[in-house]
Coordinates of C-alpha atoms in Angstrom, one line a residue:
M270 CA 116.2 -5.2 -150.0
K271 CA 118.6 -2.7 -151.5
R272 CA 122.1 -2.2 -150.3
I273 CA 123.5 1.4 -150.7
G274 CA 127.2 2.0 -150.2
V275 CA 127.9 5.2 -148.2
G276 CA 131.2 7.2 -148.1
L277 CA 131.6 9.3 -145.0
L278 CA 133.7 12.5 -145.2
G279 CA 134.8 13.5 -141.6
F280 CA 134.4 11.5 -138.4
G281 CA 134.0 14.2 -135.8
T282 CA 130.8 15.0 -133.9
V283 CA 128.5 14.9 -137.0
G284 CA 130.3 12.1 -138.9
G285 CA 130.5 9.9 -135.8
G286 CA 126.8 10.7 -135.0
V287 CA 125.8 9.6 -138.6
Y288 CA 127.7 6.4 -138.3
N289 CA 126.2 5.6 -134.9
A290 CA 122.7 6.5 -136.1
L291 CA 123.0 4.2 -139.1
Q292 CA 124.0 1.3 -136.8
S293 CA 121.5 1.9 -134.1
Q294 CA 118.5 2.6 -136.4
E295 CA 119.4 0.0 -139.0
D296 CA 116.3 -2.1 -138.3
V297 CA 113.9 0.9 -138.3
I298 CA 115.4 2.1 -141.6
L299 CA 115.3 -1.3 -143.2
K300 CA 111.7 -1.9 -142.1
R301 CA 110.5 1.5 -143.4
T302 CA 112.6 1.9 -146.6
E303 CA 113.6 -1.7 -147.5
T304 CA 117.1 -0.3 -147.8
L305 CA 120.3 -1.0 -146.0
F306 CA 122.9 1.8 -145.9
E307 CA 126.4 0.5 -145.5
V308 CA 129.3 2.8 -144.6
R309 CA 132.1 1.5 -146.8
S310 CA 134.8 4.2 -146.4
I311 CA 135.5 7.1 -144.0
L312 CA 137.8 10.0 -145.0
V313 CA 139.8 11.6 -142.1
K314 CA 142.8 13.8 -141.7
E315 CA 144.7 11.6 -139.4
K316 CA 144.5 7.8 -140.1
E317 CA 146.3 6.7 -136.9
K318 CA 144.2 8.8 -134.5
E319 CA 142.4 6.7 -131.9
R320 CA 138.6 6.6 -132.5
A321 CA 135.9 6.5 -129.9
V322 CA 133.8 4.3 -132.2
K323 CA 135.1 0.8 -132.3
G324 CA 135.4 -1.4 -135.4
V325 CA 135.9 1.4 -138.0
Q326 CA 139.6 1.4 -138.4
S327 CA 139.5 -0.8 -141.5
L328 CA 137.2 1.8 -143.2
I329 CA 139.5 4.8 -142.4
T330 CA 141.4 6.5 -145.2
T331 CA 143.1 9.8 -145.9
D332 CA 142.7 9.4 -149.7
F333 CA 139.4 10.6 -151.3
D334 CA 140.0 8.5 -154.3
R335 CA 139.8 5.4 -152.1
V336 CA 136.4 6.5 -150.9
L337 CA 135.1 6.7 -154.5
E338 CA 136.6 3.3 -155.2
A339 CA 134.8 1.6 -152.3
G340 CA 131.6 1.1 -154.2
V341 CA 129.7 4.0 -152.8
E342 CA 126.6 5.6 -154.2
V343 CA 126.2 8.3 -151.7
I344 CA 128.7 10.7 -150.1
V345 CA 127.9 12.2 -146.7
E346 CA 130.0 15.4 -146.2
A347 CA 130.6 16.1 -142.5
I348 CA 133.8 18.1 -142.7
G349 CA 132.4 21.6 -142.4
G350 CA 133.8 24.9 -143.9
T351 CA 134.1 25.5 -147.6
E352 CA 137.4 23.9 -148.4
P353 CA 138.2 21.1 -149.0
A354 CA 134.5 20.2 -148.6
R355 CA 133.5 22.0 -151.8
M356 CA 136.2 20.2 -153.8
Y357 CA 135.2 16.8 -152.5
V358 CA 131.5 17.4 -153.0
E359 CA 132.1 18.6 -156.6
R360 CA 134.2 15.4 -157.3
A361 CA 131.5 13.2 -155.8
L362 CA 128.7 14.8 -157.9
E363 CA 130.9 14.5 -161.1
A364 CA 131.4 10.8 -160.3
G365 CA 127.7 10.3 -160.2
C366 CA 127.2 10.0 -156.5
H367 CA 124.4 11.6 -154.5
V368 CA 125.6 13.9 -151.7
V369 CA 124.1 14.6 -148.3
T370 CA 125.7 17.4 -146.3
A371 CA 125.1 19.3 -143.0
N372 CA 127.4 22.2 -144.2
K373 CA 125.5 25.5 -144.0
E374 CA 128.5 27.6 -145.0
L375 CA 129.1 25.5 -148.1
M376 CA 125.4 25.6 -149.1
A377 CA 125.1 29.3 -148.4
K378 CA 128.1 30.3 -150.5
H379 CA 128.2 27.6 -153.2
G380 CA 124.8 25.9 -153.0
V381 CA 123.5 27.2 -156.4
Q382 CA 126.5 25.9 -158.3
L383 CA 126.5 22.6 -156.5
E384 CA 122.8 22.1 -157.2
R385 CA 123.3 22.9 -160.8
L386 CA 126.1 20.4 -161.0
A387 CA 123.9 17.7 -159.4
R388 CA 121.1 18.4 -161.8
D389 CA 123.5 18.1 -164.8
R390 CA 124.8 14.8 -163.5
K391 CA 121.3 13.6 -162.7
V392 CA 122.0 13.0 -159.0
Q393 CA 120.8 14.8 -155.9
I394 CA 122.4 17.0 -153.2
L395 CA 120.3 17.2 -150.0
Y396 CA 121.2 19.4 -147.0
E397 CA 118.3 19.3 -144.4
A398 CA 120.8 19.3 -141.5
S399 CA 122.4 22.5 -142.7
V400 CA 119.6 24.6 -141.2
G401 CA 118.0 23.9 -137.8
G402 CA 119.8 20.6 -137.0
G403 CA 117.0 18.1 -136.4
I404 CA 114.2 20.5 -137.3
P405 CA 112.8 19.4 -140.7
V406 CA 112.3 22.9 -142.1
L407 CA 113.7 22.4 -145.6
G408 CA 111.7 19.3 -146.1
T409 CA 108.6 21.1 -144.8
M410 CA 109.1 24.0 -147.2
G411 CA 110.1 21.8 -150.2
H412 CA 107.6 19.0 -149.9
F413 CA 104.7 20.1 -147.7
L414 CA 104.2 23.8 -148.6
K415 CA 104.2 23.5 -152.4
A416 CA 100.9 25.3 -152.7
N417 CA 102.0 28.2 -150.6
R418 CA 104.0 31.4 -151.3
V419 CA 106.1 31.8 -148.2
H420 CA 106.5 35.5 -147.9
R421 CA 108.1 35.8 -144.5
I422 CA 110.6 33.8 -142.4
S423 CA 111.6 34.5 -138.8
G424 CA 114.0 32.2 -137.1
I425 CA 116.2 31.6 -134.0
L426 CA 118.8 29.8 -136.0
N427 CA 121.7 29.6 -133.5
G428 CA 121.5 27.7 -130.3
T429 CA 124.6 29.1 -128.7
T430 CA 123.4 32.7 -128.8
N431 CA 119.9 31.7 -127.7
Y432 CA 121.5 29.9 -124.7
I433 CA 123.5 33.0 -123.8
L434 CA 120.6 35.4 -124.1
T435 CA 118.4 33.0 -122.0
R436 CA 120.9 32.8 -119.2
M437 CA 121.5 36.6 -119.3
S438 CA 117.8 37.3 -119.1
R439 CA 116.9 34.8 -116.4
E440 CA 119.9 35.3 -114.1
G441 CA 121.1 38.8 -114.8
V442 CA 124.7 37.7 -115.6
S443 CA 126.9 39.4 -118.2
F444 CA 127.6 38.3 -121.7
A445 CA 131.2 37.6 -120.9
E446 CA 130.3 35.3 -118.0
V447 CA 127.8 33.3 -119.9
L448 CA 130.0 32.9 -122.9
A449 CA 132.9 31.6 -120.8
E450 CA 130.5 29.0 -119.2
A451 CA 129.1 28.1 -122.6
Q452 CA 132.6 27.4 -123.9
Q453 CA 133.3 25.2 -120.9
K454 CA 130.2 23.2 -121.6
G455 CA 130.9 22.9 -125.3
Y456 CA 128.0 25.0 -126.4
A457 CA 130.4 27.6 -127.8
E458 CA 133.6 27.3 -129.7
A459 CA 137.0 28.6 -128.4
D460 CA 136.6 31.3 -131.1
P461 CA 132.8 32.1 -130.8
A462 CA 132.7 34.7 -133.6
A463 CA 130.7 32.5 -136.0
D464 CA 127.9 32.3 -133.4
V465 CA 127.9 35.5 -131.4
D466 CA 128.6 37.8 -134.4
G467 CA 125.8 36.3 -136.4
F468 CA 127.7 34.6 -139.3
D469 CA 126.2 31.1 -138.6
A470 CA 122.6 32.5 -138.7
V471 CA 123.4 34.4 -141.9
Y472 CA 124.5 31.2 -143.7
K473 CA 121.3 29.5 -142.6
L474 CA 119.1 32.4 -143.6
A475 CA 120.7 32.5 -147.0
V476 CA 119.8 28.8 -147.5
L477 CA 116.2 29.3 -146.2
C478 CA 115.5 32.3 -148.4
R479 CA 116.8 30.6 -151.5
L480 CA 114.3 27.9 -151.1
A481 CA 111.4 30.1 -149.9
F482 CA 111.8 33.0 -152.3
E483 CA 113.5 31.1 -155.2
T484 CA 116.3 33.7 -155.5
E485 CA 119.9 33.9 -154.4
V486 CA 121.2 36.6 -152.1
P487 CA 125.0 36.5 -151.5
V488 CA 125.8 36.1 -147.8
G489 CA 127.9 39.3 -147.8
Q490 CA 124.8 41.3 -148.7
I491 CA 122.8 40.1 -145.7
L492 CA 122.6 42.6 -142.8
R493 CA 124.4 41.2 -139.8
E494 CA 124.7 42.2 -136.2
G495 CA 125.7 40.1 -133.2
I496 CA 125.0 40.0 -129.5
R497 CA 128.3 41.1 -127.9
D498 CA 126.9 44.5 -126.8
I499 CA 123.7 43.3 -125.1
T500 CA 123.5 43.8 -121.3
P501 CA 121.4 42.2 -118.6
E502 CA 119.9 45.6 -117.9
E503 CA 118.7 46.0 -121.5
L504 CA 117.1 42.5 -121.4
E505 CA 115.3 43.3 -118.1
L506 CA 113.9 46.6 -119.4
A507 CA 112.7 44.9 -122.6
R508 CA 110.9 42.3 -120.6
K509 CA 109.3 45.0 -118.4
L510 CA 107.9 46.4 -121.7
G511 CA 106.5 43.0 -122.6
Y512 CA 109.2 41.8 -125.0
A513 CA 111.9 39.2 -125.3
V514 CA 115.2 39.8 -127.1
K515 CA 116.4 37.1 -129.5
L516 CA 119.1 37.0 -132.2
L517 CA 116.6 36.8 -135.0
A518 CA 117.1 35.9 -138.6
T519 CA 114.4 37.5 -140.8
G520 CA 113.6 37.3 -144.5
E521 CA 110.7 38.9 -146.3
Q522 CA 109.6 39.1 -149.9
Y523 CA 107.3 41.9 -151.0
G524 CA 105.2 40.3 -153.7
E525 CA 105.9 37.3 -155.9
K526 CA 109.4 37.6 -157.4
G527 CA 109.5 41.0 -155.7
P528 CA 112.3 42.7 -153.7
V529 CA 113.5 41.0 -150.5
S530 CA 114.8 42.2 -147.2
L531 CA 117.1 39.9 -145.2
G532 CA 118.9 40.5 -141.8
V533 CA 120.2 38.9 -138.7
G534 CA 120.4 40.8 -135.4
P535 CA 119.0 41.3 -131.9
T536 CA 115.3 41.8 -132.2
L537 CA 112.4 42.3 -129.7
L538 CA 109.5 39.9 -129.9
P539 CA 106.2 40.3 -128.0
L540 CA 106.1 37.7 -125.2
S541 CA 103.0 36.3 -126.9
H542 CA 105.0 35.5 -130.1
P543 CA 105.7 31.8 -130.7
L544 CA 109.4 32.4 -130.9
A545 CA 109.6 34.5 -127.7
G546 CA 109.4 31.5 -125.4
V547 CA 112.0 29.4 -127.3
D548 CA 114.9 29.3 -124.8
G549 CA 118.2 27.6 -124.2
V550 CA 119.9 25.8 -127.0
Y551 CA 116.7 25.3 -129.0
N552 CA 116.1 26.7 -132.5
A553 CA 112.8 27.7 -134.1
I554 CA 111.6 28.8 -137.5
H555 CA 108.4 30.7 -138.0
L556 CA 107.0 30.6 -141.6
E557 CA 104.2 32.7 -142.9
G558 CA 102.5 31.5 -146.0
D559 CA 99.6 32.9 -148.1
V560 CA 97.4 29.9 -147.7
V561 CA 98.6 28.0 -144.6
G562 CA 99.1 31.1 -142.5
D563 CA 101.6 30.7 -139.6
V564 CA 103.7 27.6 -139.1
T565 CA 106.3 27.3 -136.3
L566 CA 108.9 24.5 -136.0
V567 CA 110.9 24.1 -132.8
G568 CA 113.7 21.7 -131.9
R569 CA 117.4 21.2 -131.2
G570 CA 119.4 23.1 -133.8
A571 CA 122.7 21.4 -133.3
G572 CA 124.4 18.5 -131.5
E573 CA 125.4 15.0 -132.5
K574 CA 122.0 13.2 -132.5
P575 CA 119.7 16.0 -134.0
T576 CA 122.1 16.7 -136.8
A577 CA 122.7 13.0 -137.5
S578 CA 118.9 12.5 -137.5
A579 CA 118.5 15.0 -140.3
V580 CA 121.4 13.5 -142.3
V581 CA 120.0 10.0 -142.1
E582 CA 116.5 11.2 -143.0
D583 CA 118.1 12.7 -146.1
L584 CA 119.7 9.4 -146.9
C585 CA 116.3 7.7 -146.7
N586 CA 114.6 10.3 -148.7
L587 CA 117.1 10.1 -151.6
Y588 CA 115.3 7.0 -152.8
R589 CA 111.8 7.9 -151.7
L590 CA 111.1 11.6 -152.4
P591 CA 112.0 13.6 -155.5
S592 CA 114.4 16.5 -154.8
P593 CA 112.7 19.9 -155.3
R594 CA 114.1 21.6 -158.4
L595 CA 113.3 25.2 -158.1
P596 CA 114.3 27.7 -160.8
L597 CA 116.1 30.8 -159.4
S598 CA 115.0 34.2 -160.6
G599 CA 118.5 35.7 -160.3
E600 CA 119.7 38.3 -157.8
P601 CA 116.7 40.2 -156.4
L602 CA 116.3 43.9 -155.4
L603 CA 117.5 44.1 -151.8
L604 CA 115.7 46.4 -149.4
P605 CA 117.4 47.6 -146.2
A606 CA 116.3 45.4 -143.2
G607 CA 114.8 47.4 -140.3
E608 CA 116.0 50.8 -141.4
A609 CA 112.8 52.8 -141.1
G610 CA 109.1 52.4 -140.3
G611 CA 107.5 50.3 -137.6
S612 CA 108.4 50.6 -133.9
R613 CA 111.9 50.7 -132.3
F614 CA 113.2 49.9 -128.8
I615 CA 115.6 52.4 -127.4
F616 CA 117.9 51.6 -124.5
M617 CA 119.9 54.3 -122.8
K618 CA 122.5 53.6 -120.1
L619 CA 123.1 56.7 -117.9
R620 CA 126.4 57.9 -116.5
D621 CA 125.0 59.7 -113.4
R622 CA 122.5 56.9 -112.6
E623 CA 119.8 59.5 -111.9
V624 CA 117.1 57.9 -113.8
P625 CA 114.2 60.1 -114.8
E626 CA 110.6 59.1 -114.3
P627 CA 109.2 57.3 -117.4
E628 CA 106.3 59.8 -117.6
Q629 CA 108.7 62.7 -117.6
L630 CA 110.8 61.2 -120.3
C631 CA 107.7 60.5 -122.5
R632 CA 106.6 64.1 -122.2
S633 CA 110.1 65.3 -123.1
L634 CA 110.3 63.2 -126.2
E635 CA 106.7 63.9 -127.3
G636 CA 107.5 67.5 -127.0
I637 CA 110.0 67.2 -129.9
G638 CA 107.5 65.3 -132.1
L639 CA 108.4 61.7 -131.3
E640 CA 105.6 59.2 -130.6
V641 CA 106.5 57.2 -127.5
V642 CA 104.4 54.1 -126.9
D643 CA 105.8 53.1 -123.5
A644 CA 108.8 53.8 -121.2
V645 CA 110.4 52.1 -118.2
S646 CA 113.5 52.7 -116.1
A647 CA 115.7 50.7 -113.7
H648 CA 119.3 50.1 -112.7
G649 CA 120.7 53.3 -114.1
G650 CA 119.1 52.8 -117.4
V651 CA 116.0 53.8 -119.3
A652 CA 114.2 52.2 -122.2
F653 CA 111.2 53.2 -124.4
I654 CA 109.5 52.3 -127.6
L655 CA 109.1 54.8 -130.4
R656 CA 106.5 54.4 -133.1
R657 CA 107.3 55.2 -136.8
W658 CA 111.1 54.9 -136.3
D659 CA 113.6 56.7 -138.5
P660 CA 117.4 56.3 -138.1
S661 CA 117.7 60.1 -137.7
H662 CA 115.8 59.8 -134.4
T663 CA 118.9 58.6 -132.6
S664 CA 120.6 62.0 -133.0
I665 CA 117.5 63.7 -131.9
V666 CA 116.9 61.6 -128.8
V667 CA 120.4 61.9 -127.3
P668 CA 120.5 65.7 -126.5
E669 CA 116.8 66.4 -125.8
P670 CA 116.1 64.6 -122.5
G671 CA 119.2 66.3 -121.0
L672 CA 120.7 63.0 -119.8
E673 CA 124.3 62.0 -119.4
L674 CA 124.5 58.8 -121.4
S675 CA 127.2 56.2 -121.4
R676 CA 125.6 54.4 -124.4
I677 CA 122.5 54.3 -126.5
T678 CA 121.2 51.3 -128.3
S679 CA 118.3 50.8 -130.7
R680 CA 116.7 47.4 -131.6
P681 CA 114.0 46.6 -134.1
I682 CA 110.7 45.2 -132.9
Q683 CA 108.9 42.4 -134.8
G684 CA 105.7 40.5 -134.5
V685 CA 102.4 41.3 -133.0
N686 CA 100.4 40.1 -130.0
L687 CA 99.1 37.0 -131.7
S688 CA 96.7 36.1 -128.9
Q689 CA 95.0 39.5 -129.2
E690 CA 95.0 39.4 -133.0
R691 CA 93.4 36.0 -133.2
Q692 CA 90.8 36.6 -130.5
P693 CA 88.2 37.9 -133.0
E694 CA 88.7 34.9 -135.2
M695 CA 87.8 32.6 -132.3
E696 CA 84.6 34.4 -131.5
G697 CA 81.7 32.2 -132.6
V698 CA 83.8 29.1 -132.7
V699 CA 82.2 26.4 -130.6

């Protein structure tokens, strides 16, 4: 049996969850890995604060040097944010300690430098919990899709926004109402910007695409749009057309080592798509590989136990699985995400609430050369799908139908009707 000393940085939801998981799962971990992980020091801001977990006061310190001096071989970073987390992680790596972190912002903004430092010091930095909470997506990509070129990633990477959109769609309540309730339940922070404005999903997408496409894209260059302007009426009309609206993170690479397109924003998915039915606080990642085809992973993307599970699995894998060492090909050519081509969902809110018949609207739009796939109307609004979208179409659409609009919104559409696409493949299969 090996005994591994662990230093824990932070003792909030994630740090406390890791400590509890190491205690409750000790027999399982020991049986399967022949390793005992012992938390020997815990770094906090306030030493005298009362802790919900009993028996840890002797391990508490506010001095990072005391953590390194406690005979630790692994540092678990559960502070969050970039500073002082980055400084502590760098010092741990320089001291020859392995690092496990759940910090998506840190790994999105400084991951390349930290992995380089870990390689130079011949230690590992693992960060499964930084994307998707308890969903083992990084391990799947790094260890079980080695023979594949992953050319597209689509993901619901934020449970808070998915919960809000689910409630709005099912119950017809406003964004503001659901957000307030989510904050009361603890699903959303007092300042919800990181979630509802798409920053959280951008950090996770940057980490995913670095691993999938072997290239680094600065987070500031990833297209980002949040969900604050979505209304229940828009969600209802999208569903009538056969689509669900999700805050979707998408990344695509066009050819091996080719240009990439990355973006986060409200996107329509056919109801048959694997991600369309992922509701509530759940996260999901859909991978498309050249050999394996489609792979979808679904699970809880946040919370004490799912995140702690991913951190503890990384601890176990430090001594059982080699860390993937992927060379990066530098900054790629970035293509605009969702600017032109494909189909587009257009939602128009009307001032006078005199809603035109969908057939009438289709004829009007087709008369100016636009190709309308389908149209629906209800509750003072109208929505339709345009094929072969171009951004200039917005300025064309507004004046032509002769409608008094209070707002107009366009959303990208992604995915296909998988059940229809795969039906021919199943013919002849007994």
